[in-house]
CSV table of C-alpha atoms in Angstrom, one decimal:
chain,number,residue,atom,x,y,z
A,287,MET,CA,-68.9,92.6,50.0
A,288,GLY,CA,-71.4,90.0,51.9
A,289,LEU,CA,-72.1,89.4,55.7
A,290,CYS,CA,-71.6,86.4,57.1
A,291,LYS,CA,-72.8,84.8,60.8
A,292,GLY,CA,-69.2,85.0,61.7
A,293,ASN,CA,-69.8,82.2,64.3
A,294,LEU,CA,-68.8,78.3,65.5
A,295,GLY,CA,-71.1,77.4,62.6
A,296,ASN,CA,-68.8,79.1,59.8
A,297,LEU,CA,-65.9,77.3,61.6
A,298,MET,CA,-67.7,73.9,61.8
A,299,GLN,CA,-68.8,74.1,57.8
A,300,HIS,CA,-65.2,75.2,56.5
A,301,TRP,CA,-63.2,73.0,58.9
A,302,VAL,CA,-65.1,70.1,57.8
A,303,LEU,CA,-65.1,70.9,54.0
A,304,CYS,CA,-61.1,71.5,54.1
A,305,GLU,CA,-61.0,68.0,55.6
A,306,ILE,CA,-62.8,66.4,53.3
A,307,LEU,CA,-61.1,68.2,50.2
A,308,ASP,CA,-57.8,66.8,52.0
A,309,GLU,CA,-58.6,63.3,52.1
A,310,LEU,CA,-60.2,63.3,48.6
A,311,SER,CA,-56.9,64.6,46.9
A,312,ARG,CA,-55.0,61.9,48.7
A,313,ASP,CA,-56.9,59.4,46.7
A,314,SER,CA,-55.7,60.4,43.4
A,315,GLN,CA,-58.9,62.3,42.4
A,316,THR,CA,-57.9,64.7,39.7
A,317,HIS,CA,-61.0,66.9,38.7
A,318,LEU,CA,-63.8,67.7,41.3
A,319,LEU,CA,-66.9,69.3,40.6
A,320,PHE,CA,-67.8,71.2,43.9
A,321,ALA,CA,-71.4,72.3,44.0
A,322,CYS,CA,-72.9,74.4,46.6
A,323,SER,CA,-76.4,75.4,47.7
A,324,HIS,CA,-76.0,78.7,49.6
A,325,SER,CA,-72.9,79.8,48.2
A,326,MET,CA,-72.3,83.2,50.3
A,327,ALA,CA,-70.3,86.2,48.5
A,328,PRO,CA,-66.7,85.3,47.9
A,329,TRP,CA,-65.3,87.4,50.8
A,330,SER,CA,-67.6,88.5,53.6
A,331,VAL,CA,-67.5,90.6,57.0
A,332,PRO,CA,-69.1,89.3,60.1
A,333,GLN,CA,-72.5,90.9,61.4
A,334,PRO,CA,-72.1,93.3,63.7
A,335,VAL,CA,-72.6,92.0,67.5
A,336,ASP,CA,-72.8,93.7,70.8
A,337,TYR,CA,-69.9,92.2,73.0
A,338,ALA,CA,-71.7,93.9,75.8
A,339,GLN,CA,-74.4,91.5,75.8
A,340,ASP,CA,-72.6,88.4,77.0
A,341,GLN,CA,-75.7,86.4,77.5
A,342,SER,CA,-77.0,87.1,73.4
A,343,SER,CA,-76.9,83.7,71.6
A,344,ARG,CA,-75.3,85.8,68.7
A,345,THR,CA,-72.4,87.0,70.8
A,346,ARG,CA,-71.8,83.7,72.4
A,347,SER,CA,-71.4,82.5,69.0
A,348,ARG,CA,-69.3,84.8,67.9
A,349,ARG,CA,-66.7,84.4,70.4
A,350,PRO,CA,-65.6,80.9,69.3
A,351,PHE,CA,-65.0,82.5,65.9
A,352,ASP,CA,-62.8,85.4,67.1
A,353,ALA,CA,-60.7,83.0,69.3
A,354,ALA,CA,-60.1,81.0,66.2
A,355,ARG,CA,-59.0,84.3,64.3
A,356,GLN,CA,-56.6,85.1,67.1
A,357,ALA,CA,-55.3,81.3,67.6
A,358,MET,CA,-54.7,81.3,63.7
A,359,ILE,CA,-52.6,84.4,63.7
A,360,ARG,CA,-50.3,83.1,66.4
A,361,GLN,CA,-49.8,79.6,64.9
A,362,PRO,CA,-52.1,77.8,62.2
A,363,ARG,CA,-52.5,74.3,63.0
A,364,SER,CA,-54.8,72.7,60.2
A,365,LEU,CA,-55.5,72.9,56.8
A,366,PHE,CA,-58.6,75.1,57.4
A,367,GLU,CA,-56.5,77.8,59.1
A,368,TYR,CA,-53.7,77.8,56.3
A,369,ALA,CA,-56.2,78.2,53.7
A,370,TRP,CA,-57.9,80.9,55.8
A,371,GLN,CA,-55.1,82.8,56.4
A,372,SER,CA,-54.1,82.8,52.9
A,373,LEU,CA,-57.3,83.7,51.6
A,374,SER,CA,-57.6,86.6,54.3
A,375,SER,CA,-55.6,89.3,55.6
A,376,ARG,CA,-53.5,88.5,58.7
A,377,ASP,CA,-56.6,88.9,61.1
A,378,GLY,CA,-58.4,86.3,58.8
A,379,LEU,CA,-61.2,89.0,57.7
A,380,PRO,CA,-62.8,89.5,55.1
A,381,TYR,CA,-64.0,86.0,55.7
A,382,PRO,CA,-64.0,83.6,52.7
A,383,SER,CA,-66.7,81.2,51.0
A,384,SER,CA,-66.8,77.7,50.4
A,385,ALA,CA,-66.0,78.2,47.1
A,386,LEU,CA,-62.9,80.2,48.0
A,387,PHE,CA,-61.8,77.3,50.5
A,388,THR,CA,-62.2,75.1,47.6
A,389,TRP,CA,-60.2,76.8,45.2
A,390,GLN,CA,-57.4,77.2,47.9
A,391,VAL,CA,-57.3,73.7,49.2
A,392,TRP,CA,-58.0,71.9,45.9
A,393,SER,CA,-54.8,71.7,43.7
A,394,ASN,CA,-56.0,69.5,40.7
A,395,GLN,CA,-58.6,70.7,38.0
A,396,LEU,CA,-61.9,72.1,39.3
A,397,SER,CA,-65.3,72.9,38.5
A,398,MET,CA,-67.9,74.8,40.3
A,399,LEU,CA,-71.8,74.5,40.4
A,400,LEU,CA,-72.8,77.6,42.9
A,401,CYS,CA,-76.6,78.5,43.7
A,402,GLU,CA,-77.0,81.7,45.3
A,403,ALA,CA,-80.8,83.3,45.6
A,404,ASN,CA,-79.5,86.6,47.2
A,405,ASP,CA,-79.1,88.8,44.1
A,406,SER,CA,-76.6,90.9,45.3
A,407,VAL,CA,-74.3,88.1,46.8
A,408,ALA,CA,-75.1,86.3,43.3
A,409,ALA,CA,-73.7,89.4,41.5
A,410,GLU,CA,-70.5,89.3,43.9
A,411,ILE,CA,-70.2,85.6,42.9
A,412,GLU,CA,-70.4,86.6,39.2
A,413,ALA,CA,-67.8,89.4,39.5
A,414,TRP,CA,-65.3,86.7,41.0
A,415,PHE,CA,-66.2,84.2,38.2
A,416,GLY,CA,-65.2,86.8,35.6
A,417,LEU,CA,-61.9,87.5,37.1
A,418,PRO,CA,-59.0,86.2,34.7
A,419,GLU,CA,-57.6,84.3,37.4
A,420,THR,CA,-60.7,82.5,38.0
A,421,THR,CA,-61.6,81.8,34.4
A,422,GLU,CA,-58.1,80.4,34.2
A,423,ARG,CA,-58.3,78.2,37.2
A,424,LEU,CA,-61.8,76.9,36.7
A,425,GLN,CA,-62.1,74.2,34.1
A,426,ARG,CA,-65.9,75.2,34.0
A,427,HIS,CA,-68.1,77.3,36.4
A,428,GLN,CA,-71.6,78.1,36.3
A,429,LEU,CA,-74.1,80.3,38.6
A,430,HIS,CA,-77.5,79.6,39.6
A,431,ASP,CA,-78.9,82.7,40.8
A,432,ASP,CA,-82.0,81.4,42.2
A,433,ASP,CA,-83.4,78.3,44.6
A,434,TRP,CA,-81.0,75.4,45.2
A,435,ARG,CA,-83.8,73.1,44.4
A,436,THR,CA,-83.7,74.1,40.7
A,437,GLY,CA,-80.1,74.5,40.3
A,438,ILE,CA,-78.7,71.4,41.6
A,439,THR,CA,-79.9,69.0,39.3
A,440,ASN,CA,-79.5,65.8,37.4
A,441,ASP,CA,-79.2,67.6,34.2
A,442,ALA,CA,-76.8,70.4,36.0
A,443,ILE,CA,-74.5,67.8,37.5
A,444,THR,CA,-74.0,65.4,34.5
A,445,SER,CA,-73.3,68.2,32.4
A,446,PHE,CA,-69.9,68.8,34.2
A,447,GLU,CA,-67.0,66.5,33.4
A,448,SER,CA,-65.4,65.4,36.8
A,449,ASP,CA,-63.9,62.5,38.5
A,450,VAL,CA,-65.5,63.4,41.8
A,451,ILE,CA,-68.6,65.5,43.3
A,452,VAL,CA,-68.3,67.5,46.3
A,453,ALA,CA,-71.7,68.8,47.5
A,454,GLU,CA,-72.4,71.3,50.3
A,455,PHE,CA,-75.9,71.8,51.6
A,456,ASP,CA,-75.7,74.5,54.5
A,457,PRO,CA,-79.5,75.7,55.0
A,458,MET,CA,-80.3,77.5,58.3
A,459,ARG,CA,-81.5,74.4,59.6
A,460,PHE,CA,-83.2,70.9,58.7
A,461,GLU,CA,-86.7,70.6,59.5
A,462,HIS,CA,-87.9,67.1,59.9
A,463,HIS,CA,-91.5,68.1,60.3
A,464,GLY,CA,-94.1,67.2,57.7
A,465,ILE,CA,-95.9,69.9,55.8
A,466,ASP,CA,-99.0,69.5,58.1
A,467,GLU,CA,-96.8,70.6,60.8
A,468,CYS,CA,-94.5,73.2,59.6
A,469,SER,CA,-94.8,75.4,56.7
A,470,ARG,CA,-92.7,75.3,53.6
A,471,ASP,CA,-92.5,79.4,53.4
A,472,ASP,CA,-89.1,79.3,54.5
A,473,ARG,CA,-87.1,78.5,51.5
A,474,ALA,CA,-83.7,78.6,53.7
A,475,VAL,CA,-85.0,75.9,55.4
A,476,MET,CA,-84.1,72.0,54.2
A,477,TYR,CA,-87.1,69.9,54.5
A,478,PRO,CA,-87.5,66.3,54.3
A,479,GLU,CA,-88.7,66.3,50.6
A,480,ASP,CA,-85.8,68.1,49.6
A,481,LEU,CA,-84.0,65.2,50.3
A,482,ASP,CA,-85.4,63.8,47.1
A,483,VAL,CA,-84.2,66.7,45.2
A,484,VAL,CA,-80.7,66.0,46.6
A,485,ILE,CA,-81.3,62.0,45.7
A,486,ASP,CA,-82.7,62.7,42.1
A,487,ALA,CA,-79.7,64.8,41.5
A,488,PHE,CA,-77.2,62.4,41.8
A,489,ASP,CA,-79.3,59.4,40.6
A,490,GLY,CA,-77.4,57.0,38.3
A,491,ILE,CA,-74.0,59.1,38.8
A,492,GLU,CA,-71.5,56.3,39.0
A,493,LYS,CA,-68.4,58.2,40.7
A,494,PRO,CA,-67.3,59.2,44.1
A,495,ILE,CA,-69.8,61.6,45.6
A,496,VAL,CA,-69.6,63.3,49.1
A,497,LEU,CA,-72.4,65.4,50.6
A,498,GLN,CA,-71.8,67.7,53.4
A,499,ILE,CA,-75.3,68.6,54.7
A,500,SER,CA,-75.0,71.2,58.0
A,501,SER,CA,-77.9,72.4,60.0
A,502,TYR,CA,-77.2,75.5,62.4
A,503,SER,CA,-80.4,75.7,64.4
A,504,ALA,CA,-82.4,73.0,66.6
A,505,ASN,CA,-85.6,75.3,66.6
A,506,ASN,CA,-88.8,74.1,66.4
A,507,ASN,CA,-88.0,70.8,68.0
A,508,ASN,CA,-85.2,69.7,65.5
A,509,PRO,CA,-82.4,68.2,68.1
A,510,HIS,CA,-79.4,66.4,66.5
A,511,ARG,CA,-81.1,62.9,67.8
A,512,ILE,CA,-84.1,63.5,65.2
A,513,VAL,CA,-82.6,65.1,62.4
A,514,GLU,CA,-79.6,63.1,61.9
A,515,PRO,CA,-81.5,59.8,61.5
A,516,ALA,CA,-84.2,61.6,59.5
A,517,ILE,CA,-81.4,62.5,56.9
A,518,THR,CA,-79.6,59.4,57.1
A,519,ASN,CA,-82.6,57.0,56.6
A,520,ARG,CA,-83.5,59.0,53.5
A,521,LEU,CA,-80.2,59.2,51.9
A,522,SER,CA,-79.2,55.5,52.7
A,523,GLY,CA,-82.0,54.3,50.3
A,524,ALA,CA,-79.7,55.9,47.5
A,525,GLY,CA,-76.6,54.2,48.7
A,526,PHE,CA,-75.2,57.1,50.8
A,527,THR,CA,-73.9,56.2,54.2
A,528,LEU,CA,-73.1,58.2,57.1
A,529,HIS,CA,-69.3,58.9,56.9
A,530,GLY,CA,-68.7,61.8,59.3
A,531,ARG,CA,-70.5,63.6,62.0
A,532,VAL,CA,-69.4,66.8,63.7
A,533,GLU,CA,-71.4,68.5,66.4
A,534,ALA,CA,-70.5,72.1,67.2
A,535,ASP,CA,-73.0,72.5,70.0
A,536,GLY,CA,-76.3,71.6,70.5
A,537,ASN,CA,-78.0,73.6,67.7
A,538,MET,CA,-74.8,73.0,64.8
A,539,ILE,CA,-74.2,69.9,63.2
A,540,SER,CA,-72.2,68.9,60.2
A,541,LEU,CA,-72.8,65.3,58.4
A,542,VAL,CA,-70.9,63.9,55.7
A,543,TYR,CA,-72.3,61.5,53.3
A,544,VAL,CA,-70.3,59.1,50.8
A,545,ARG,CA,-71.2,56.8,48.0
A,546,ASP,CA,-68.2,55.0,46.2
A,547,VAL,CA,-65.2,56.4,48.5
A,548,SER,CA,-63.9,56.4,51.8
A,549,LEU,CA,-62.5,59.0,53.6
A,550,TRP,CA,-61.9,58.1,57.5
A,551,PRO,CA,-61.4,54.9,59.5
A,552,THR,CA,-65.0,55.4,61.4
A,553,ALA,CA,-67.8,57.8,61.5
A,554,GLN,CA,-66.6,59.2,64.6
A,555,THR,CA,-62.9,60.1,63.4
A,556,LEU,CA,-63.7,63.4,62.1
A,557,GLY,CA,-65.9,64.5,65.1
A,558,ASP,CA,-63.2,63.3,67.3
A,559,ARG,CA,-60.5,65.4,64.9
A,560,PHE,CA,-62.6,68.7,65.2
A,561,ALA,CA,-63.2,68.4,69.1
A,562,ALA,CA,-59.1,68.2,69.5
A,563,TRP,CA,-58.9,71.2,67.0
A,564,ARG,CA,-61.4,73.0,68.9
A,565,ALA,CA,-59.9,72.4,72.2
A,566,GLY,CA,-56.2,74.0,71.1
A,567,SER,CA,-57.9,77.0,69.7
């Protein structure tokens, strides 16, 4: 079984994903292709933290996750919580991956293109893909057990039949600095030129597309006020519009970009809903 952060970032990432899927399902879309850059094991347990160390960043970020688990036990209030509850034991563990949330929430035809560079995690995904109930549920599935940059390509995407595409990108952080200011050694980070890989992957595809790009750290001078326009400006040239924005805290942000589809009245709608959900947890 895999390990997950078990933090506010997980809540943000999957709450947003469930909201995307819910809105798309209302738009009479029948066959979804779900693509994911960092797929996680189907189920994971949170990394250990020392609860006695109240001031550590890891412990501070774990507390909202635990609070959300307890609130879900008392009374789930969102599609995300209902899906989480259905996929896990009563206490919300082990924690499901994006693929599992998509499996649970999307009720129509479904295909998946999952990328995972970690060998042991990829083996767990492959085992889940091999289950009879998985093969019966999915129209088609593909695991790319390597870097997402070589897995989420135009050839791979167009090889799938679908009516709509949701692609989730969740690097550790988005790094806006150029190659002369920041090395490219950490492949868990998304760099500006990686957005060209994303653009190329969806070039010429004429169907509704939703991109969810999340960043979980503002380290190395990557605050939201710099990261968001850096991503938006690059994607706008390929016809993508910023359609949703959720800030979990000063480090974590999830951005939703759309092409040929609309989900919410304004780009702020999603962030307001998330804030209201958190206030009730």
